[in-house]
Structures are given as structure tokens and as C-alpha cells.
Coordinates of C-alpha atoms and ligand atoms in Angstrom, one line a residue:
X150 CA -214.2 29.9 56.5
X151 CA -212.0 27.0 57.8
X152 CA -208.7 26.0 56.1
X153 CA -209.0 22.6 54.4
X154 CA -207.4 19.7 56.2
X155 CA -204.1 18.7 54.6
X156 CA -203.4 15.0 54.2
X157 CA -200.1 13.7 52.9
X158 CA -199.5 10.2 51.3
X159 CA -196.8 8.4 49.4
X160 CA -199.3 7.9 46.5
X161 CA -202.7 9.3 45.6
X162 CA -205.0 7.2 43.4
X163 CA -208.0 9.0 41.8
X164 CA -210.9 6.6 41.3
X165 CA -211.9 3.5 43.2
X166 CA -212.7 1.4 40.1
X167 CA -211.0 -1.8 39.0
X168 CA -207.8 -0.2 37.9
X169 CA -207.4 2.2 40.8
X170 CA -208.0 -0.4 43.4
X171 CA -205.6 -3.0 42.0
X172 CA -203.0 -0.2 41.7
X173 CA -203.5 0.9 45.3
X174 CA -203.5 -2.7 46.7
X175 CA -200.2 -3.5 44.9
X176 CA -198.5 -0.3 46.1
X177 CA -199.9 -0.7 49.6
X178 CA -198.6 -4.3 49.8
X179 CA -195.2 -2.8 48.9
X180 CA -195.4 -0.6 52.0
X181 CA -196.5 2.6 50.3
X182 CA -199.0 4.8 52.2
X183 CA -201.8 5.1 49.6
X184 CA -205.0 7.0 49.5
X185 CA -207.8 6.3 47.0
X186 CA -210.2 9.2 46.3
X187 CA -213.6 8.3 45.0
X188 CA -216.6 10.5 44.3
X189 CA -219.2 7.8 44.8
X190 CA -220.4 6.5 48.2
X191 CA -219.0 3.1 47.5
X192 CA -216.1 1.5 45.5
X193 CA -216.4 -0.3 42.2
X194 CA -219.8 0.8 41.1
X195 CA -219.1 -0.4 37.5
X196 CA -217.9 -3.8 38.8
X197 CA -221.3 -4.1 40.5
X198 CA -223.3 -3.6 37.3
X199 CA -220.9 -5.5 35.1
X200 CA -221.7 -8.8 33.4
X201 CA -225.4 -8.5 34.2
X202 CA -224.5 -8.2 37.9
X203 CA -222.2 -11.3 37.8
X204 CA -219.0 -9.5 36.7
X205 CA -217.2 -11.1 33.7
X206 CA -213.9 -10.4 35.6
X207 CA -211.5 -11.9 33.0
X208 CA -211.1 -14.0 29.9
X209 CA -208.8 -17.0 29.9
X210 CA -208.0 -16.5 26.2
X211 CA -206.8 -12.9 26.7
X212 CA -204.3 -11.9 24.0
X213 CA -203.0 -8.4 22.9
X214 CA -205.2 -8.9 19.7
X215 CA -208.3 -8.5 21.9
X216 CA -207.5 -4.8 22.5
X217 CA -207.9 -1.7 20.3
X218 CA -205.5 1.2 20.5
X219 CA -203.7 3.6 18.2
X220 CA -200.6 1.6 19.3
X221 CA -201.6 -2.1 19.3
X222 CA -198.3 -3.1 21.0
X223 CA -198.7 -0.9 24.0
X224 CA -200.8 -3.2 26.2
X225 CA -198.6 -6.3 25.7
X226 CA -196.1 -5.6 28.5
X227 CA -198.7 -5.0 31.3
X228 CA -200.9 -7.9 30.1
X229 CA -197.9 -10.3 30.1
X230 CA -196.9 -9.3 33.6
X231 CA -200.4 -9.7 35.2
X232 CA -202.4 -12.4 33.5
X233 CA -205.9 -13.9 33.9
X234 CA -204.3 -16.6 36.1
X235 CA -203.0 -14.0 38.5
X236 CA -206.5 -12.5 38.9
X237 CA -208.1 -16.0 39.1
X238 CA -205.6 -16.8 41.9
X239 CA -206.9 -13.7 43.8
X240 CA -210.5 -14.8 43.3
X241 CA -209.7 -18.3 44.5
X242 CA -207.8 -17.0 47.5
X243 CA -211.1 -15.3 48.5
X244 CA -213.1 -18.5 47.8
X245 CA -215.3 -16.8 45.2
X246 CA -217.0 -19.4 43.0
X247 CA -217.0 -18.8 39.3
X248 CA -217.7 -20.4 36.0
X249 CA -216.8 -20.1 32.4
X250 CA -219.7 -19.0 30.3
X251 CA -218.6 -19.0 26.6
X252 CA -215.5 -18.1 24.8
X253 CA -213.3 -18.1 27.9
X254 CA -215.4 -15.6 29.8
X255 CA -215.3 -16.1 33.6
X256 CA -218.2 -14.9 35.7
X257 CA -219.0 -15.0 39.4
X258 CA -221.5 -17.8 40.2
X259 CA -223.4 -15.5 42.5
X260 CA -223.0 -11.8 42.4
X261 CA -220.4 -9.1 41.5
X262 CA -220.6 -8.0 45.1
X263 CA -218.1 -10.7 45.8
X264 CA -215.5 -9.0 43.7
X265 CA -215.9 -5.6 45.4
X266 CA -215.9 -7.2 48.8
X267 CA -212.7 -9.0 47.9
X268 CA -211.1 -5.7 46.7
X269 CA -212.2 -4.0 49.9
X270 CA -210.6 -6.7 52.0
X271 CA -207.4 -6.5 50.0
X272 CA -207.3 -2.8 50.5
X273 CA -207.6 -3.3 54.3
X274 CA -204.8 -5.9 54.2
X275 CA -202.6 -3.5 52.3
X276 CA -203.6 -0.5 54.6
X277 CA -205.0 1.4 51.7
X278 CA -207.1 4.4 52.8
X279 CA -210.3 4.8 50.9
X280 CA -211.9 8.3 50.8
X281 CA -215.4 7.9 49.5
X282 CA -217.7 10.9 48.6
X283 CA -214.6 12.7 47.6
X284 CA -215.1 14.3 44.3
X285 CA -211.9 15.7 42.8
X286 CA -212.2 19.4 42.0
X287 CA -208.7 20.3 41.0
X288 CA -205.3 18.9 40.6
X289 CA -202.2 21.2 41.0
X290 CA -198.6 20.4 40.7
X291 CA -195.5 22.2 42.1
X292 CA -193.0 20.3 44.3
X293 CA -195.7 17.6 44.6
X294 CA -199.2 16.9 43.4
X295 CA -202.0 18.6 45.3
X296 CA -205.5 17.3 44.9
X297 CA -208.5 19.3 46.1
X298 CA -211.8 17.8 47.1
X299 CA -214.6 19.7 48.8
X300 CA -213.5 18.7 52.3
X301 CA -209.7 18.2 52.1
X302 CA -206.4 18.8 50.4
X303 CA -204.3 15.7 49.6
X304 CA -200.6 15.9 48.8
X305 CA -198.2 13.3 47.4
X306 CA -195.2 13.0 45.1
X307 CA -197.1 10.5 43.0
X308 CA -200.6 10.7 41.4
X309 CA -202.3 7.9 39.6
X310 CA -205.3 8.8 37.4
X311 CA -207.8 5.9 37.3
X312 CA -211.0 7.8 36.8
X313 CA -212.3 5.6 33.9
X314 CA -214.1 6.7 30.7
X315 CA -217.3 8.5 29.8
X316 CA -219.7 5.6 29.6
X317 CA -222.7 5.5 31.9
X318 CA -222.6 9.1 33.2
X319 CA -225.6 8.3 35.4
X320 CA -223.3 6.2 37.7
X321 CA -220.7 8.9 37.9
X322 CA -218.5 8.7 34.8
X323 CA -216.7 12.1 34.2
X324 CA -214.1 13.5 31.8
X325 CA -211.7 14.4 34.6
X326 CA -209.1 11.9 33.6
X327 CA -208.8 13.4 30.1
X328 CA -208.9 16.9 31.5
X329 CA -206.0 16.1 33.9
X330 CA -204.0 14.7 30.9
X331 CA -204.6 17.8 28.9
X332 CA -203.7 20.0 31.9
X333 CA -200.3 18.4 32.0
X334 CA -199.8 18.7 28.2
X335 CA -200.4 15.0 27.4
X336 CA -202.1 14.1 24.1
X337 CA -205.5 12.4 24.2
X338 CA -206.8 10.3 21.4
X339 CA -210.4 11.3 20.4
X340 CA -212.9 9.4 22.6
X341 CA -215.9 7.6 21.3
X342 CA -218.6 5.2 22.7
X343 CA -217.6 1.5 22.1
X344 CA -219.3 -1.8 22.8
X345 CA -222.5 0.0 22.1
X346 CA -225.7 -0.7 20.3
X347 CA -226.0 0.7 16.8
X348 CA -228.9 2.9 15.6
X349 CA -230.5 2.4 12.1
X350 CA -231.9 5.2 10.0
X351 CA -235.7 5.7 9.8
X352 CA -236.2 3.6 6.7
X353 CA -234.4 0.5 8.0
X354 CA -235.9 1.0 11.5
X355 CA -239.3 0.9 9.8
X356 CA -238.4 -2.3 8.1
X357 CA -236.9 -4.3 10.9
X358 CA -237.4 -2.8 14.4
X359 CA -240.8 -4.0 15.1
X360 CA -239.0 -7.3 15.4
X361 CA -237.2 -6.0 18.6
X362 CA -236.2 -8.9 20.8
X363 CA -235.5 -11.3 17.9
X364 CA -231.9 -12.6 18.0
X365 CA -229.8 -14.8 15.7
X366 CA -226.3 -16.1 15.6
X367 CA -224.5 -14.1 12.8
X368 CA -221.1 -13.0 11.7
X369 CA -220.9 -9.2 11.8
X370 CA -218.1 -7.5 9.8
X371 CA -216.9 -3.9 9.7
X372 CA -213.8 -3.3 7.6
X373 CA -211.3 -6.1 8.4
X374 CA -212.9 -7.1 11.6
X375 CA -215.4 -9.8 12.1
X376 CA -217.2 -11.4 15.1
X377 CA -219.4 -14.4 15.1
X378 CA -221.8 -14.2 18.0
X379 CA -225.5 -13.3 18.7
X380 CA -227.2 -10.3 17.1
X381 CA -230.3 -8.8 18.7
X382 CA -232.8 -6.5 17.0
X383 CA -233.8 -3.5 19.2
X384 CA -236.3 -0.7 19.0
X385 CA -233.6 1.6 17.6
X386 CA -231.5 -0.8 15.6
X387 CA -229.1 -3.6 16.4
X388 CA -227.4 -4.9 19.5
X389 CA -226.2 -8.2 21.0
X390 CA -222.6 -9.4 21.4
X391 CA -221.8 -9.5 17.6
X392 CA -222.9 -5.9 17.1
X393 CA -221.4 -4.6 20.3
X394 CA -218.0 -6.0 19.3
X395 CA -218.2 -4.6 15.8
X396 CA -219.4 -1.2 17.1
X397 CA -215.9 -0.6 18.5
X398 CA -214.6 -0.6 15.0
X399 CA -217.5 1.3 13.4
X400 CA -217.5 5.0 12.7
X401 CA -220.2 7.2 11.0
X402 CA -220.7 6.5 7.3
X403 CA -219.2 3.0 7.4
X404 CA -221.4 0.0 6.4
X405 CA -221.5 -3.2 8.4
X406 CA -222.0 -6.6 6.8
X407 CA -224.0 -9.3 8.4
X408 CA -223.7 -12.9 7.5
X409 CA -227.1 -14.3 8.6
X410 CA -226.1 -17.9 8.0
X411 CA -222.4 -18.2 8.8
X412 CA -220.9 -21.4 7.3
X413 CA -224.3 -22.6 6.2
X414 CA -226.1 -22.8 2.9
X415 CA -229.4 -21.0 3.2
X416 CA -231.2 -21.6 -0.1
X417 CA -229.9 -24.7 -1.9
X418 CA -232.7 -26.9 -0.6
X419 CA -235.2 -24.4 -2.0
X420 CA -233.3 -24.2 -5.3
X421 CA -233.4 -28.0 -5.6
X422 CA -237.1 -28.3 -4.6
X423 CA -239.7 -29.4 -7.1
X424 CA -241.6 -26.3 -6.6
X425 CA -239.5 -23.1 -6.7
X426 CA -241.5 -20.4 -5.0
X427 CA -241.5 -17.9 -2.1
X428 CA -243.2 -20.4 0.2
X429 CA -240.5 -23.0 -0.3
X430 CA -237.7 -20.5 0.2
X431 CA -239.4 -19.1 3.3
X432 CA -239.7 -22.6 4.8
X433 CA -236.0 -23.3 4.1
X434 CA -234.9 -19.9 5.5
X435 CA -236.9 -20.5 8.6
X436 CA -234.7 -23.5 9.3
X437 CA -231.7 -21.2 9.4
X438 CA -233.1 -18.0 11.0
X439 CA -235.8 -17.2 13.6
X440 CA -239.0 -17.5 11.6
X441 CA -240.1 -13.8 12.1
X442 CA -236.7 -12.6 10.8
X443 CA -236.7 -15.1 8.0
X444 CA -240.1 -14.0 6.8
X445 CA -239.4 -10.3 7.1
X446 CA -236.0 -10.5 5.5
X447 CA -237.3 -12.5 2.5
X448 CA -240.3 -10.2 2.0
X449 CA -237.8 -7.4 1.7
X450 CA -235.4 -9.3 -0.6
X451 CA -237.8 -11.2 -2.8
X452 CA -236.4 -11.8 -6.3
X453 CA -238.7 -11.2 -9.3
X454 CA -238.1 -14.7 -10.7
X455 CA -236.8 -18.0 -9.3
X456 CA -233.9 -18.4 -11.8
X457 CA -230.6 -20.0 -10.8
X458 CA -229.1 -16.6 -11.0
X459 CA -231.7 -15.2 -8.6
X460 CA -230.9 -18.0 -6.1
X461 CA -227.2 -17.3 -6.3
X462 CA -227.9 -13.6 -5.7
X463 CA -230.3 -14.4 -2.8
X464 CA -227.7 -16.7 -1.2
X465 CA -225.1 -13.9 -1.5
X466 CA -227.4 -11.4 0.1
X467 CA -228.1 -13.8 3.1
X468 CA -224.3 -13.8 3.7
X469 CA -223.7 -10.1 3.0
X470 CA -226.7 -8.3 4.4
X471 CA -225.3 -4.7 4.3
X472 CA -226.6 -1.9 6.5
X473 CA -225.2 1.5 7.3
X474 CA -226.1 2.5 10.8
X475 CA -226.6 6.2 11.4
X476 CA -225.3 6.4 15.0
X477 CA -224.6 4.5 18.2
X478 CA -226.7 4.7 21.3
X479 CA -224.0 6.9 22.8
X480 CA -222.2 6.9 26.2
X481 CA -225.5 6.3 28.0
X482 CA -225.5 2.7 26.7
X483 CA -221.8 2.1 25.9
X484 CA -219.9 -0.4 28.0
X485 CA -216.6 1.4 27.4
X486 CA -215.0 4.5 26.0
X487 CA -212.5 4.0 23.1
X488 CA -209.7 6.4 22.7
X489 CA -208.2 8.2 25.7
X490 CA -204.8 9.2 27.0
X491 CA -202.3 8.6 24.1
X492 CA -200.1 5.6 24.8
X493 CA -197.1 7.4 23.3
X494 CA -197.2 9.6 26.4
X495 CA -196.8 6.7 28.8
X496 CA -194.3 4.0 29.7
X497 CA -195.8 0.6 28.7
X498 CA -194.1 -1.0 31.7
X499 CA -195.2 1.4 34.4
X500 CA -198.0 3.6 32.9
X501 CA -196.0 6.6 34.1
X502 CA -196.1 9.8 31.9
X503 CA -192.9 10.3 30.0
X504 CA -193.3 14.1 30.4
X505 CA -194.4 14.4 34.0
X506 CA -192.5 12.1 36.4
X507 CA -194.8 10.8 39.1
X508 CA -198.0 11.1 37.0
X509 CA -199.6 7.7 36.0
X510 CA -202.7 6.8 34.0
X511 CA -204.3 3.3 34.3
X512 CA -207.4 1.5 33.1
X513 CA -210.1 2.8 30.7
X514 CA -208.9 6.4 30.7
X515 CA -205.9 5.1 28.6
X516 CA -206.3 4.6 24.9
X517 CA -206.6 0.8 25.3
X518 CA -210.1 -0.7 24.7
X519 CA -210.9 -4.4 25.1
X520 CA -213.2 -6.6 23.2
X521 CA -216.4 -7.7 24.9
X522 CA -215.8 -10.7 27.2
X523 CA -213.8 -9.8 30.3
X524 CA -211.0 -8.1 28.5
X525 CA -211.7 -4.6 29.8
X526 CA -211.4 -5.7 33.4
X527 CA -208.2 -7.7 32.6
X528 CA -206.7 -4.4 31.2
X529 CA -207.9 -2.5 34.3
X530 CA -206.3 -5.1 36.6
X531 CA -203.1 -5.4 34.6
X532 CA -202.5 -1.7 34.0
X533 CA -203.3 -1.0 37.7
X534 CA -200.8 -3.6 38.9
X535 CA -198.2 -2.3 36.4
X536 CA -198.4 1.1 38.0
X537 CA -198.7 -0.2 41.5
X538 CA -195.4 -2.1 41.2
X539 CA -193.7 1.2 40.1
X540 CA -194.9 3.4 42.9
Ligands
LIG783 C1 -222.9 -1.9 32.0 C2 -221.4 -2.3 32.0 C3 -221.1 -3.6 32.1 C4 -219.7 -4.0 31.9 N1 -219.4 -5.3 32.0 C5 -218.1 -5.7 31.9 C6 -217.7 -7.1 32.1 O1 -218.5 -7.9 32.5 N2 -216.4 -7.4 31.9 C7 -215.4 -6.4 31.6 O2 -214.3 -6.8 31.4 N3 -215.8 -5.1 31.4 C8 -217.1 -4.7 31.6 N4 -217.4 -3.4 31.5 C9 -216.3 -2.4 31.3 C10 -215.6 -2.2 32.7 O3 -216.6 -2.0 33.7 C11 -214.6 -1.0 32.6 O4 -213.8 -1.1 31.5 C12 -213.8 -1.0 33.9 O5 -214.7 -0.8 35.0 C13 -212.8 0.2 33.8 O6 -212.2 0.3 35.0 P1 -211.5 1.7 35.5 O7 -211.0 1.4 36.9 O8 -210.5 2.1 34.5 O9 -212.7 2.7 35.5 P2 -214.0 2.8 36.4 O10 -214.4 1.4 36.8 O11 -215.0 3.5 35.6 O12 -213.6 3.5 37.7 C14 -213.4 4.9 37.7 C15 -213.8 5.5 39.0 O13 -213.4 6.9 39.1 C16 -214.4 7.6 39.8 N5 -214.4 9.0 39.3 C17 -214.7 9.5 38.1 N6 -214.6 10.9 38.1 C18 -214.3 11.2 39.4 C19 -214.0 12.4 40.1 N7 -214.1 13.6 39.4 N8 -213.7 12.4 41.4 C20 -213.6 11.2 42.1 N9 -213.8 10.0 41.5 C21 -214.1 10.0 40.2 C22 -215.7 6.9 39.3 O14 -216.8 7.1 40.2 C23 -215.3 5.4 39.3 O15 -215.5 4.8 40.5 C24 -218.7 -3.0 31.7 C25 -219.1 -1.7 31.6 C26 -220.4 -1.3 31.8 C27 -220.8 0.2 31.7

């Protein structure tokens, strides 16, 4: 049995995702000797699969309101000190072409590879050392932090945990970040899948899910939160941006309300028609909704008579179609993990633990979850930089 090789650094960053890399680059540029330990055989695997392979790397309308956390004020400081313009400047420095898709979402014109190549180049410039295929087994703390991987032992007075959340376990997501937080006595807000498709119960699945693939622009509401975007019917229930957004606010037992014709009148033309009957209403509804959905929805909501009152009720139902999902599609399909390391435990300026000096948490592992649309990366970049400036 050989003794493990001991390597000493000024700072150790666990996880070569968006947050860990920006943190390491920032600290490296400030002259710190930084090592990034990553279990995968390459950096930024989630960046590569993000945004349908084109990486929605930020959102130009980024505001603290686009984030969910037990403490909605926590993210403000880091987001204000590293803004979408800062990341865009980095993208432009590397001549990566990009475009705005909708709602301020910026995507690479070609492929997300460009972003990981840019981050790799920045790591080289900042002399950051990347240790790939280095799964973290154990973290110890005495005079300094000691991190054990299969092959080596890393030591440093500073440890940054950037190991992400639980979503997409098949590309390597692990609970290690939350485990390290608990090991050091830090509170962790209960985690749950977010930005995730919702599953309907057997009865509603039987009614709607053979329409899988049909999509419509809707306004989806859960509690106080509402999003107007596309909804997609799936084999198991509902997805599409409007549903993914609302899923982050949904919990078991809560109903969601779907306005199938936001800002539109769906039935007046039929009410005012000479012949009031199902065929007229169907024709009018098909102007508003994809025809298969219009036909199915009407068959299931057909009034017994075509009175004015029945029309008023039908119009209401079009705008308040209420469903109670039974579940989400879980971490396998979730874009992010909501919950995480309790922000009360961390400095909002530096992401350092208040209890354990030298221990930092950045990115998705922290209880800050962005809306869909480039906000999660903006949080990862901004929180990473906040810590990197403090190392
Ligand atoms: C399919 C998909 C598409 C997405 N698209 C977008 C998008 O377009 N825009 C957007 O803003 N957000 C998007 N997101 C969310 C975004 O990818 C994440 O919020 C972001 O990557 C979080 O960054 P992070 O650095 O905190 O964590 P991660 O990117 O998850 O990085 C954590 C790293 O830690 C490593 N790690 C974990 N455990 C260990 C261990 N035990 N030992 C060593 N290393 C370990 C992991 O391998 C990983 O490389 C998407 C997510 C998914 C799943």
C-alpha cells in the first residue's frame, strides 16, 4: 500500500461546473494557487447539455425577483457585483457569437462547447490546476481542510464547495455538497426537484395525455406566482416553459390554474352566433387553441345547455382550468434542485460560512434557485465570483 500523494494549495474548489470554475478563475487571477477537483472526465458537463446544447448562459433582465430562496434578499449582493454584462464581456472577449432568443435569454449561436472551451482557456490564463476523474471521498478539517480522492490528498486553508444539486444523476450529480454542509453543522433547506415536468393522476392522464406533443401559449399559476409561456402536453402530464417555471413553486397537493386563452375572449363569438351549439363553440375555440386540444377540452367541459350563464361559466373555465398534479418527474428530469445550504449560514457578500471560516458554498448547492431562462447560470457565475474575490 502506497501513501497518497499530498498536494497543497491556497484554495481547493470542489466541482468544475459553472460556479466552481468562475470562482477558481477569479481567485487564480488574484494570484492564488487554486486546484479544482472534478469527478467527471471533463469540465462543465451541465453547461454542455444546457439550453438544448446551446447554453442559455445568462438573461439580460436578471433581477433578484427571478430567484427563489428562503431568504429572497440573499442573492442581491452577489448578483449586483457580477452582472449579465460582466459575463457577456467575457463571452465577447473570446469572440463567441450569441443571440437573444426570447425574454432576454442569451444563447450561443453554435454550441455550448464554446463556453466550456472559454472557461478552460481562462483557467489556463489564471494558472488554475484542474484535477479531472477526481471523485471526492472525504473532507476533513483540522488546522486546514483535507480532501481525499482515490489517488491523492489535497490540503488547503480554504475550501469552496461547488458540487451542484441533485438533478440529472446520470451525468454525475451527487449529494456531497449537502453532506459536507451537514458535516460542518450547517443547516440545509429541504431539497426538491425544480424546473421539472409535472405528472397528472391516472384519470387526467387518461383524458389528456394521448395529446402528447400538443403545445399552447398559456398563463400557468400556482399560489401567487404566474408565468405566461408555452405549455406542452406530455405522456405523463404537463411540461413546457410555463409548467417548468410553475413547478418550482408547486408542492404535493397544490392545484395549478391554467389560463388557456390569456388576455383573450374565447367564447363570445359563439355566444353571439345565430346558432348556439357545440359545433359553433368548437370552431371558435379552435381559433384560440390548437384544434386537438380545443376539441378534447370542450368534449370534457361541455355544458348541458347553451344559456348565457353556461357561456359565462365556460369562459371562466377556459381561463381557470384547474388541475392538481400528483407528482413531478423527479431529479432525473429536473433542470435544477431547489433548497440547499441555508443562506442564513453564509455571508451574502463572500459566500463564506459564518460558522466555519475558510469554508465557502457557491452555485446550485446553495438555497438560491433561478427561474428558467439563464438565471441559474447567472447565479452560478455571480456566486462563484463573489467567493473567488474573497479567497
Ligand atoms: C438539462 C439541463 C439544462 C439546463 N439549461 C440551463 C440553461 O440553459 N441556462 C441556465 O441558466 N441553467 C440551465 N440549467 C441549470 C444549470 O445547468 C445549473 O444551475 C448550473 O450548472 C449549476 O452550476 P454549479 O456549478 O452550481 O453546479 P454543476 O454545474 O452541477 O457542477 C457541479 C460539479 O460538481 C461535480 N461533482 C459533484 N459531486 C462530486 C464529487 N463527489 N466529487 C467531485 N466532483 C463532484 C459534478 O460532476 C459537476 O461537474 C440546466 C440544467 C440542466 C440539468
